[in-house]
PDB file of C-alpha atoms in Angstrom:
ATOM      1  CA  UNK A   7       2.881  -5.995 -19.502  1.00 69.00           C
ATOM      2  CA  UNK A   8      -0.789  -5.736 -18.512  1.00 89.00           C
ATOM      3  CA  UNK A   9      -0.466  -5.657 -14.700  1.00 95.00           C
ATOM      4  CA  UNK A  10       2.200  -4.721 -12.139  1.00 98.00           C
ATOM      5  CA  UNK A  11       2.093  -5.248  -8.367  1.00 98.00           C
ATOM      6  CA  UNK A  12       4.160  -3.266  -5.867  1.00 98.00           C
ATOM      7  CA  UNK A  13       4.401  -3.847  -2.121  1.00 98.00           C
ATOM      8  CA  UNK A  14       5.106  -0.763  -0.002  1.00 98.00           C
ATOM      9  CA  UNK A  15       5.652  -0.490   3.782  1.00 98.00           C
ATOM     10  CA  UNK A  16       4.348   1.632   6.613  1.00 97.00           C
ATOM     11  CA  UNK A  17       6.737   3.716   8.680  1.00 97.00           C
ATOM     12  CA  UNK A  18       7.273   4.687  12.277  1.00 97.00           C
ATOM     13  CA  UNK A  19       9.191   7.801  13.310  1.00 95.00           C
ATOM     14  CA  UNK A  20      11.733   6.894  15.975  1.00 97.00           C
ATOM     15  CA  UNK A  21      12.675  10.563  16.268  1.00 97.00           C
ATOM     16  CA  UNK A  22      10.496  13.451  15.117  1.00 96.00           C
ATOM     17  CA  UNK A  23      11.940  16.823  16.092  1.00 96.00           C
ATOM     18  CA  UNK A  24       9.924  19.821  14.899  1.00 95.00           C
ATOM     19  CA  UNK A  25      11.530  23.224  14.521  1.00 94.00           C
ATOM     20  CA  UNK A  26       9.880  26.642  14.680  1.00 92.00           C
ATOM     21  CA  UNK A  27       7.047  27.532  12.299  1.00 87.00           C
ATOM     22  CA  UNK A  28       8.451  28.914   9.035  1.00 88.00           C
ATOM     23  CA  UNK A  29       6.998  31.772   6.992  1.00 87.00           C
ATOM     24  CA  UNK A  30       5.793  29.271   4.360  1.00 86.00           C
ATOM     25  CA  UNK A  31       3.728  27.429   6.972  1.00 84.00           C
ATOM     26  CA  UNK A  32       6.070  24.421   7.185  1.00 85.00           C
ATOM     27  CA  UNK A  33       8.534  23.415   9.895  1.00 90.00           C
ATOM     28  CA  UNK A  34      12.130  22.297   9.575  1.00 90.00           C
ATOM     29  CA  UNK A  35      12.338  18.731  10.806  1.00 91.00           C
ATOM     30  CA  UNK A  36      14.772  16.099  11.936  1.00 94.00           C
ATOM     31  CA  UNK A  37      12.719  13.021  11.156  1.00 94.00           C
ATOM     32  CA  UNK A  38      14.174   9.532  11.602  1.00 97.00           C
ATOM     33  CA  UNK A  39      12.035   7.174   9.527  1.00 96.00           C
ATOM     34  CA  UNK A  40      11.975   3.405  10.026  1.00 98.00           C
ATOM     35  CA  UNK A  41      10.087   1.177   7.558  1.00 98.00           C
ATOM     36  CA  UNK A  42       8.116  -1.674   9.138  1.00 98.00           C
ATOM     37  CA  UNK A  43       6.459  -4.867   7.906  1.00 98.00           C
ATOM     38  CA  UNK A  44       2.896  -3.624   7.536  1.00 97.00           C
ATOM     39  CA  UNK A  45       2.286  -3.350   3.799  1.00 97.00           C
ATOM     40  CA  UNK A  46      -0.129  -1.969   1.259  1.00 97.00           C
ATOM     41  CA  UNK A  47      -0.142  -3.481  -2.218  1.00 98.00           C
ATOM     42  CA  UNK A  48      -0.646  -1.309  -5.277  1.00 98.00           C
ATOM     43  CA  UNK A  49      -1.617  -3.006  -8.534  1.00 98.00           C
ATOM     44  CA  UNK A  50      -1.445  -1.003 -11.763  1.00 98.00           C
ATOM     45  CA  UNK A  51      -3.379  -2.350 -14.753  1.00 97.00           C
ATOM     46  CA  UNK A  52      -3.497  -1.141 -18.333  1.00 95.00           C
ATOM     47  CA  UNK A  53      -6.180   1.467 -18.964  1.00 95.00           C
ATOM     48  CA  UNK A  54      -6.918   4.543 -21.042  1.00 93.00           C
ATOM     49  CA  UNK A  55      -7.365   6.763 -17.979  1.00 94.00           C
ATOM     50  CA  UNK A  56      -6.040   6.951 -14.426  1.00 96.00           C
ATOM     51  CA  UNK A  57      -8.429   5.596 -11.797  1.00 96.00           C
ATOM     52  CA  UNK A  58      -8.146   4.106  -8.315  1.00 97.00           C
ATOM     53  CA  UNK A  59     -10.041   1.442  -6.393  1.00 97.00           C
ATOM     54  CA  UNK A  60      -9.351   0.730  -2.717  1.00 97.00           C
ATOM     55  CA  UNK A  61      -9.990  -2.607  -1.007  1.00 96.00           C
ATOM     56  CA  UNK A  62      -9.343  -3.994   2.459  1.00 91.00           C
ATOM     57  CA  UNK A  63      -9.207  -2.315   5.842  1.00 81.00           C
ATOM     58  CA  UNK A  64     -10.306   1.316   6.044  1.00 82.00           C
ATOM     59  CA  UNK A  65     -11.100   1.366   2.317  1.00 88.00           C
ATOM     60  CA  UNK A  66     -14.219   3.451   2.964  1.00 87.00           C
ATOM     61  CA  UNK A  67     -11.998   6.196   4.438  1.00 89.00           C
ATOM     62  CA  UNK A  68      -9.792   6.597   1.351  1.00 92.00           C
ATOM     63  CA  UNK A  69     -10.795   9.055  -1.401  1.00 91.00           C
ATOM     64  CA  UNK A  70     -10.990   7.684  -4.927  1.00 93.00           C
ATOM     65  CA  UNK A  71     -11.069  11.068  -6.673  1.00 92.00           C
ATOM     66  CA  UNK A  72      -8.349  13.662  -7.268  1.00 88.00           C
ATOM     67  CA  UNK A  73      -7.743  13.767  -3.514  1.00 90.00           C
ATOM     68  CA  UNK A  74      -6.113  10.331  -3.679  1.00 95.00           C
ATOM     69  CA  UNK A  75      -2.334  10.659  -3.525  1.00 96.00           C
ATOM     70  CA  UNK A  76      -1.774   7.570  -5.692  1.00 97.00           C
ATOM     71  CA  UNK A  77      -3.765   9.163  -8.531  1.00 97.00           C
ATOM     72  CA  UNK A  78      -1.757  12.355  -8.149  1.00 97.00           C
ATOM     73  CA  UNK A  79       1.462  10.317  -8.228  1.00 98.00           C
ATOM     74  CA  UNK A  80       0.500   8.533 -11.453  1.00 97.00           C
ATOM     75  CA  UNK A  81      -0.448  11.833 -13.084  1.00 97.00           C
ATOM     76  CA  UNK A  82       2.792  13.473 -11.961  1.00 97.00           C
ATOM     77  CA  UNK A  83       4.766  10.567 -13.427  1.00 97.00           C
ATOM     78  CA  UNK A  84       2.937  10.822 -16.762  1.00 96.00           C
ATOM     79  CA  UNK A  85       3.549  14.582 -16.842  1.00 95.00           C
ATOM     80  CA  UNK A  86       7.237  14.038 -16.110  1.00 95.00           C
ATOM     81  CA  UNK A  87       7.406  11.593 -19.024  1.00 93.00           C
ATOM     82  CA  UNK A  88       5.687  14.122 -21.272  1.00 92.00           C
ATOM     83  CA  UNK A  89       2.951  11.787 -22.478  1.00 85.00           C
ATOM     84  CA  UNK A  90      -0.605  10.790 -21.685  1.00 88.00           C
ATOM     85  CA  UNK A  91      -0.840   7.420 -19.974  1.00 92.00           C
ATOM     86  CA  UNK A  92      -3.562   5.479 -18.206  1.00 95.00           C
ATOM     87  CA  UNK A  93      -3.651   3.007 -15.335  1.00 97.00           C
ATOM     88  CA  UNK A  94      -6.307   1.417 -13.185  1.00 97.00           C
ATOM     89  CA  UNK A  95      -4.790   1.430  -9.697  1.00 98.00           C
ATOM     90  CA  UNK A  96      -6.061  -1.110  -7.171  1.00 98.00           C
ATOM     91  CA  UNK A  97      -4.871  -0.579  -3.594  1.00 98.00           C
ATOM     92  CA  UNK A  98      -5.111  -3.308  -0.973  1.00 97.00           C
ATOM     93  CA  UNK A  99      -5.022  -1.446   2.346  1.00 95.00           C
ATOM     94  CA  UNK A 100      -3.312  -2.763   5.462  1.00 94.00           C
ATOM     95  CA  UNK A 101      -1.659   0.472   6.623  1.00 94.00           C
ATOM     96  CA  UNK A 102      -4.008   2.574   8.787  1.00 88.00           C
ATOM     97  CA  UNK A 103      -5.579   5.646   7.183  1.00 87.00           C
ATOM     98  CA  UNK A 104      -4.606   8.957   8.851  1.00 83.00           C
ATOM     99  CA  UNK A 105      -2.769   6.863  11.434  1.00 88.00           C
ATOM    100  CA  UNK A 106       0.659   8.502  11.432  1.00 90.00           C
ATOM    101  CA  UNK A 107       2.198   5.614   9.449  1.00 94.00           C
ATOM    102  CA  UNK A 108       2.340   7.252   5.988  1.00 92.00           C
ATOM    103  CA  UNK A 109      -0.326   5.073   4.379  1.00 93.00           C
ATOM    104  CA  UNK A 110      -1.236   7.614   1.701  1.00 94.00           C
ATOM    105  CA  UNK A 111       2.414   8.334   0.994  1.00 96.00           C
ATOM    106  CA  UNK A 112       3.090   4.612   0.715  1.00 97.00           C
ATOM    107  CA  UNK A 113       0.347   4.269  -1.907  1.00 98.00           C
ATOM    108  CA  UNK A 114       1.791   7.199  -3.859  1.00 98.00           C
ATOM    109  CA  UNK A 115       5.236   5.574  -3.842  1.00 98.00           C
ATOM    110  CA  UNK A 116       3.693   2.273  -4.925  1.00 98.00           C
ATOM    111  CA  UNK A 117       1.910   3.998  -7.790  1.00 98.00           C
ATOM    112  CA  UNK A 118       5.154   5.624  -8.979  1.00 98.00           C
ATOM    113  CA  UNK A 119       7.027   2.320  -9.074  1.00 98.00           C
ATOM    114  CA  UNK A 120       4.113   0.376 -10.569  1.00 98.00           C
ATOM    115  CA  UNK A 121       3.338   2.883 -13.326  1.00 97.00           C
ATOM    116  CA  UNK A 122       7.019   3.363 -14.181  1.00 97.00           C
ATOM    117  CA  UNK A 123       7.114  -0.391 -14.850  1.00 97.00           C
ATOM    118  CA  UNK A 124       3.670  -0.684 -16.469  1.00 97.00           C
ATOM    119  CA  UNK A 125       4.345   2.133 -18.899  1.00 96.00           C
ATOM    120  CA  UNK A 126       7.879   0.934 -19.673  1.00 96.00           C
ATOM    121  CA  UNK A 127       9.379   4.310 -18.802  1.00 96.00           C
ATOM    122  CA  UNK A 128      12.536   2.948 -17.224  1.00 96.00           C
ATOM    123  CA  UNK A 129      13.037   6.107 -15.193  1.00 97.00           C
ATOM    124  CA  UNK A 130      15.906   5.869 -12.684  1.00 97.00           C
ATOM    125  CA  UNK A 131      15.255   5.825  -8.959  1.00 96.00           C
ATOM    126  CA  UNK A 132      16.565   9.393  -8.652  1.00 96.00           C
ATOM    127  CA  UNK A 133      13.811  10.681 -10.980  1.00 96.00           C
ATOM    128  CA  UNK A 134      11.139   8.874  -8.976  1.00 97.00           C
ATOM    129  CA  UNK A 135      12.540  10.378  -5.767  1.00 96.00           C
ATOM    130  CA  UNK A 136      12.350  13.871  -7.265  1.00 95.00           C
ATOM    131  CA  UNK A 137       8.703  13.383  -8.236  1.00 97.00           C
ATOM    132  CA  UNK A 138       7.990  11.881  -4.815  1.00 96.00           C
ATOM    133  CA  UNK A 139       9.388  14.945  -3.044  1.00 93.00           C
ATOM    134  CA  UNK A 140       6.931  17.175  -4.887  1.00 94.00           C
ATOM    135  CA  UNK A 141       4.017  14.969  -3.805  1.00 95.00           C
ATOM    136  CA  UNK A 142       4.638  15.060  -0.052  1.00 89.00           C
ATOM    137  CA  UNK A 143       7.237  14.976   2.687  1.00 87.00           C
ATOM    138  CA  UNK A 144       6.862  11.243   3.441  1.00 92.00           C
ATOM    139  CA  UNK A 145       6.627   9.909  -0.134  1.00 96.00           C
ATOM    140  CA  UNK A 146      10.398   9.765  -0.809  1.00 95.00           C
ATOM    141  CA  UNK A 147      10.959   7.595   2.266  1.00 96.00           C
ATOM    142  CA  UNK A 148       8.166   5.237   1.208  1.00 97.00           C
ATOM    143  CA  UNK A 149      10.202   4.683  -1.970  1.00 97.00           C
ATOM    144  CA  UNK A 150      13.492   4.283  -0.119  1.00 97.00           C
ATOM    145  CA  UNK A 151      12.526   2.226   2.947  1.00 97.00           C
ATOM    146  CA  UNK A 152      15.046   0.961   5.495  1.00 98.00           C
ATOM    147  CA  UNK A 153      15.985   3.584   8.082  1.00 98.00           C
ATOM    148  CA  UNK A 154      16.785   7.169   7.132  1.00 97.00           C
ATOM    149  CA  UNK A 155      16.904  10.677   8.523  1.00 96.00           C
ATOM    150  CA  UNK A 156      14.821  13.303   6.753  1.00 92.00           C
ATOM    151  CA  UNK A 157      15.585  17.009   7.008  1.00 89.00           C
ATOM    152  CA  UNK A 158      14.007  20.109   5.492  1.00 82.00           C
ATOM    153  CA  UNK A 159      10.302  19.239   5.464  1.00 74.00           C
ATOM    154  CA  UNK A 160      11.430  15.615   5.893  1.00 70.00           C
ATOM    155  CA  UNK A 161      11.905  14.958   2.181  1.00 76.00           C
ATOM    156  CA  UNK A 162      15.724  15.354   2.099  1.00 86.00           C
ATOM    157  CA  UNK A 163      16.862  11.863   3.014  1.00 93.00           C
ATOM    158  CA  UNK A 164      20.086  10.275   4.198  1.00 94.00           C
ATOM    159  CA  UNK A 165      20.137   6.521   4.780  1.00 95.00           C
ATOM    160  CA  UNK A 166      21.133   5.362   8.257  1.00 94.00           C
ATOM    161  CA  UNK A 167      22.884   2.051   9.006  1.00 92.00           C
ATOM    162  CA  UNK A 168      20.896  -0.283  11.226  1.00 95.00           C
ATOM    163  CA  UNK A 169      22.654  -3.050  13.113  1.00 95.00           C
ATOM    164  CA  UNK A 170      19.822  -5.536  13.325  1.00 92.00           C
ATOM    165  CA  UNK A 171      16.080  -6.130  13.322  1.00 97.00           C
ATOM    166  CA  UNK A 172      13.777  -4.266  15.690  1.00 98.00           C
ATOM    167  CA  UNK A 173      10.423  -5.672  16.758  1.00 98.00           C
ATOM    168  CA  UNK A 174       7.360  -3.481  17.167  1.00 98.00           C
ATOM    169  CA  UNK A 175       3.722  -3.539  18.170  1.00 98.00           C
ATOM    170  CA  UNK A 176       1.299  -0.986  16.756  1.00 97.00           C
ATOM    171  CA  UNK A 177      -1.948  -0.220  18.559  1.00 96.00           C
ATOM    172  CA  UNK A 178      -4.403   0.914  15.900  1.00 90.00           C
ATOM    173  CA  UNK A 179      -6.945   3.522  16.993  1.00 86.00           C
ATOM    174  CA  UNK A 180     -10.528   4.080  15.875  1.00 82.00           C
ATOM    175  CA  UNK A 181     -10.597   7.044  13.521  1.00 82.00           C
ATOM    176  CA  UNK A 182      -7.667   9.064  12.256  1.00 85.00           C
ATOM    177  CA  UNK A 183      -5.947  12.338  13.013  1.00 90.00           C
ATOM    178  CA  UNK A 184      -5.303  15.034  10.436  1.00 90.00           C
ATOM    179  CA  UNK A 185      -1.584  15.762  10.172  1.00 88.00           C
ATOM    180  CA  UNK A 186      -2.366  19.455   9.624  1.00 91.00           C
ATOM    181  CA  UNK A 187      -4.517  19.620  12.754  1.00 95.00           C
ATOM    182  CA  UNK A 188      -1.802  17.996  14.880  1.00 95.00           C
ATOM    183  CA  UNK A 189       0.840  20.438  13.643  1.00 94.00           C
ATOM    184  CA  UNK A 190      -1.572  23.322  14.290  1.00 95.00           C
ATOM    185  CA  UNK A 191      -2.153  22.068  17.834  1.00 97.00           C
ATOM    186  CA  UNK A 192       1.605  21.729  18.338  1.00 96.00           C
ATOM    187  CA  UNK A 193       2.057  25.372  17.273  1.00 95.00           C
ATOM    188  CA  UNK A 194      -0.801  26.464  19.555  1.00 95.00           C
ATOM    189  CA  UNK A 195       0.653  24.680  22.577  1.00 96.00           C
ATOM    190  CA  UNK A 196       4.081  26.147  21.914  1.00 95.00           C
ATOM    191  CA  UNK A 197       2.695  29.672  21.541  1.00 94.00           C
ATOM    192  CA  UNK A 198       0.733  29.275  24.767  1.00 96.00           C
ATOM    193  CA  UNK A 199       3.851  28.174  26.672  1.00 94.00           C
ATOM    194  CA  UNK A 200       5.885  31.119  25.408  1.00 92.00           C
ATOM    195  CA  UNK A 201       9.040  29.012  25.350  1.00 88.00           C
ATOM    196  CA  UNK A 202      11.560  29.417  22.552  1.00 91.00           C
ATOM    197  CA  UNK A 203      11.421  26.507  20.097  1.00 92.00           C
ATOM    198  CA  UNK A 204      14.905  25.056  19.560  1.00 91.00           C
ATOM    199  CA  UNK A 205      16.334  24.141  16.173  1.00 92.00           C
ATOM    200  CA  UNK A 206      15.880  20.372  15.617  1.00 94.00           C
ATOM    201  CA  UNK A 207      18.973  18.207  16.147  1.00 95.00           C
ATOM    202  CA  UNK A 208      19.617  14.543  15.425  1.00 95.00           C
ATOM    203  CA  UNK A 209      19.934  12.482  18.618  1.00 97.00           C
ATOM    204  CA  UNK A 210      23.396  10.911  18.575  1.00 96.00           C
ATOM    205  CA  UNK A 211      22.452   8.301  21.192  1.00 98.00           C
ATOM    206  CA  UNK A 212      19.515   7.190  19.054  1.00 97.00           C
ATOM    207  CA  UNK A 213      21.828   6.971  16.029  1.00 96.00           C
ATOM    208  CA  UNK A 214      24.209   4.757  17.987  1.00 97.00           C
ATOM    209  CA  UNK A 215      21.348   2.517  19.163  1.00 98.00           C
ATOM    210  CA  UNK A 216      20.158   2.043  15.589  1.00 98.00           C
ATOM    211  CA  UNK A 217      23.675   1.325  14.364  1.00 97.00           C
ATOM    212  CA  UNK A 218      24.378  -1.289  17.017  1.00 97.00           C
ATOM    213  CA  UNK A 219      20.898  -2.836  16.947  1.00 97.00           C
ATOM    214  CA  UNK A 220      20.432  -2.136  20.681  1.00 98.00           C
ATOM    215  CA  UNK A 221      16.665  -2.258  21.246  1.00 98.00           C
ATOM    216  CA  UNK A 222      16.942  -1.253  24.909  1.00 98.00           C
ATOM    217  CA  UNK A 223      18.900   1.905  24.048  1.00 98.00           C
ATOM    218  CA  UNK A 224      16.607   2.724  21.136  1.00 98.00           C
ATOM    219  CA  UNK A 225      13.559   2.398  23.370  1.00 98.00           C
ATOM    220  CA  UNK A 226      15.062   4.868  25.824  1.00 98.00           C
ATOM    221  CA  UNK A 227      15.610   7.496  23.120  1.00 98.00           C
ATOM    222  CA  UNK A 228      12.353   7.386  21.117  1.00 98.00           C
ATOM    223  CA  UNK A 229      10.986  10.929  20.801  1.00 97.00           C
ATOM    224  CA  UNK A 230       8.184  12.759  19.025  1.00 97.00           C
ATOM    225  CA  UNK A 231       7.611  16.509  19.317  1.00 97.00           C
ATOM    226  CA  UNK A 232       4.064  16.045  17.990  1.00 96.00           C
ATOM    227  CA  UNK A 233       3.080  13.623  20.742  1.00 97.00           C
ATOM    228  CA  UNK A 234       1.820  16.254  23.204  1.00 97.00           C
ATOM    229  CA  UNK A 235      -0.417  17.735  20.506  1.00 97.00           C
ATOM    230  CA  UNK A 236      -1.750  14.321  19.476  1.00 96.00           C
ATOM    231  CA  UNK A 237      -2.513  13.447  23.113  1.00 97.00           C
ATOM    232  CA  UNK A 238      -4.249  16.784  23.583  1.00 97.00           C
ATOM    233  CA  UNK A 239      -6.509  16.028  20.624  1.00 96.00           C
ATOM    234  CA  UNK A 240      -6.967  12.360  21.562  1.00 96.00           C
ATOM    235  CA  UNK A 241      -6.520  12.025  25.364  1.00 96.00           C
ATOM    236  CA  UNK A 242      -7.529   8.354  25.253  1.00 94.00           C
ATOM    237  CA  UNK A 243      -4.138   7.532  23.697  1.00 95.00           C
ATOM    238  CA  UNK A 244      -2.306   8.222  26.976  1.00 96.00           C
ATOM    239  CA  UNK A 245      -3.694   5.132  28.780  1.00 96.00           C
ATOM    240  CA  UNK A 246      -2.783   3.013  25.747  1.00 96.00           C
ATOM    241  CA  UNK A 247       0.826   4.205  25.934  1.00 97.00           C
ATOM    242  CA  UNK A 248       0.879   3.579  29.693  1.00 97.00           C
ATOM    243  CA  UNK A 249      -0.493   0.057  29.231  1.00 97.00           C
ATOM    244  CA  UNK A 250       2.233  -0.813  26.740  1.00 97.00           C
ATOM    245  CA  UNK A 251       4.903   0.354  29.170  1.00 97.00           C
ATOM    246  CA  UNK A 252       3.309  -1.647  31.985  1.00 97.00           C
ATOM    247  CA  UNK A 253       3.469  -4.760  29.799  1.00 96.00           C
ATOM    248  CA  UNK A 254       7.190  -4.410  29.226  1.00 97.00           C
ATOM    249  CA  UNK A 255       7.561  -2.236  26.122  1.00 98.00           C
ATOM    250  CA  UNK A 256      11.103  -0.868  25.862  1.00 98.00           C
ATOM    251  CA  UNK A 257       9.660   2.351  24.508  1.00 98.00           C
ATOM    252  CA  UNK A 258       6.202   3.739  23.758  1.00 98.00           C
ATOM    253  CA  UNK A 259       5.454   6.592  21.405  1.00 97.00           C
ATOM    254  CA  UNK A 260       2.766   8.077  19.197  1.00 96.00           C
ATOM    255  CA  UNK A 261       3.724   7.299  15.590  1.00 94.00           C
ATOM    256  CA  UNK A 262       4.147  10.509  13.619  1.00 92.00           C
ATOM    257  CA  UNK A 263       1.021  12.665  13.919  1.00 91.00           C
ATOM    258  CA  UNK A 264      -0.908   9.700  15.387  1.00 90.00           C
ATOM    259  CA  UNK A 265      -3.203   8.267  16.496  1.00 94.00           C
ATOM    260  CA  UNK A 266      -1.373   4.926  16.082  1.00 94.00           C
ATOM    261  CA  UNK A 267       0.755   4.103  19.138  1.00 96.00           C
ATOM    262  CA  UNK A 268       4.066   2.296  18.614  1.00 97.00           C
ATOM    263  CA  UNK A 269       5.733   0.031  21.162  1.00 98.00           C
ATOM    264  CA  UNK A 270       9.268  -1.322  20.868  1.00 98.00           C
ATOM    265  CA  UNK A 271       9.572  -4.948  21.995  1.00 98.00           C
ATOM    266  CA  UNK A 272      12.561  -7.041  23.053  1.00 97.00           C
ATOM    267  CA  UNK A 273      12.123  -9.673  20.320  1.00 97.00           C
ATOM    268  CA  UNK A 274       9.475 -11.332  18.152  1.00 98.00           C
ATOM    269  CA  UNK A 275       8.063 -13.412  21.006  1.00 98.00           C
ATOM    270  CA  UNK A 276       7.748 -10.379  23.264  1.00 98.00           C
ATOM    271  CA  UNK A 277       6.042  -8.471  20.430  1.00 98.00           C
ATOM    272  CA  UNK A 278       3.405 -11.199  20.031  1.00 97.00           C
ATOM    273  CA  UNK A 279       2.835 -11.314  23.799  1.00 97.00           C
ATOM    274  CA  UNK A 280       2.623  -7.536  24.032  1.00 98.00           C
ATOM    275  CA  UNK A 281       0.099  -7.331  21.192  1.00 97.00           C
ATOM    276  CA  UNK A 282      -2.037  -9.957  22.916  1.00 97.00           C
ATOM    277  CA  UNK A 283      -1.836  -8.123  26.256  1.00 96.00           C
ATOM    278  CA  UNK A 284      -2.905  -4.824  24.720  1.00 97.00           C
ATOM    279  CA  UNK A 285      -5.990  -6.353  23.110  1.00 96.00           C
ATOM    280  CA  UNK A 286      -7.070  -8.675  25.924  1.00 95.00           C
ATOM    281  CA  UNK A 287      -6.871  -5.877  28.501  1.00 94.00           C
ATOM    282  CA  UNK A 288      -8.834  -3.523  26.253  1.00 92.00           C
ATOM    283  CA  UNK A 289      -5.971  -1.029  25.951  1.00 93.00           C
ATOM    284  CA  UNK A 290      -6.251  -1.370  22.171  1.00 92.00           C
ATOM    285  CA  UNK A 291      -8.983  -2.857  20.009  1.00 88.00           C
ATOM    286  CA  UNK A 292      -6.364  -3.953  17.442  1.00 93.00           C
ATOM    287  CA  UNK A 293      -2.639  -4.475  17.962  1.00 96.00           C
ATOM    288  CA  UNK A 294      -0.305  -5.645  15.194  1.00 96.00           C
ATOM    289  CA  UNK A 295       3.218  -7.020  15.602  1.00 97.00           C
ATOM    290  CA  UNK A 296       5.762  -6.041  12.941  1.00 98.00           C
ATOM    291  CA  UNK A 297       9.499  -5.721  12.427  1.00 98.00           C
ATOM    292  CA  UNK A 298      11.894  -3.349  10.719  1.00 97.00           C
ATOM    293  CA  UNK A 299      13.701  -2.143   8.850  1.00 98.00           C
ATOM    294  CA  UNK A 300      12.228  -3.433   5.591  1.00 98.00           C
ATOM    295  CA  UNK A 301      12.642  -2.389   1.960  1.00 97.00           C
ATOM    296  CA  UNK A 302      10.712   0.452   0.426  1.00 98.00           C
ATOM    297  CA  UNK A 303       8.356   0.159  -2.561  1.00 98.00           C
ATOM    298  CA  UNK A 304       9.231  -3.147  -4.242  1.00 98.00           C
ATOM    299  CA  UNK A 305       7.957  -4.991  -7.311  1.00 97.00           C
ATOM    300  CA  UNK A 306       6.457  -8.381  -6.462  1.00 94.00           C
TER     301      UNK A 306
END
């Protein structure tokens, strides 16, 4: 096999509860991931070395050296297999870079699946998940897809049943936000308030809404403990969230560490109308309708 193509989705966090800062610099999380129909494609081609090329939207913002998570994923897979392998990785970007939608993690998951197939390793899904967890907190979910709750740093996953399809609109912002800087701002704001940070807990009402497919209930229970920090760093996101609510969004939230804003719609028609309203009013320069849950990294 000389070439393998894998499609891998973006994610939105419908609940992101962040616990106190740990001694190792991480936080314990309750992180409810939901995979949505915005996809990157990762193509792995035969080669004597591991390289990456990035095409499409935001390609100029993606590193092509050792800082690229897809390269690190391919190298980690080769090391796990105990041999030297090569692959030219070509990434077609549609997921925003540094947008809070796990674009880099998605590419890493795509590289794992593509290189496992290209190199004929035949490693089971469980092995790929183990490697993914070492690469980053969001990479295992990019492999799994669907809807799942992540605990620990977010990498310990449990699949959640979802009773239907949810329709979303994502307002894409100019420029990205560093996940590390948003967490640091969250810690700073908490320290300044002096309030005790509670241990993160899964929202039972949100779980029920997901299980029954009730978009209205889900919209009422969307939550993100990083949102205040993201809005502090990017105050212009607040009017975007307000505009989505004014145009009938069932819920409006910053996705992950931002700056992408996510809006839950009633159905596909409402999502298209909402995306159009956000762009024509200038609340967002780009708004994309999508649905979820969708599968994780998948051979195509």
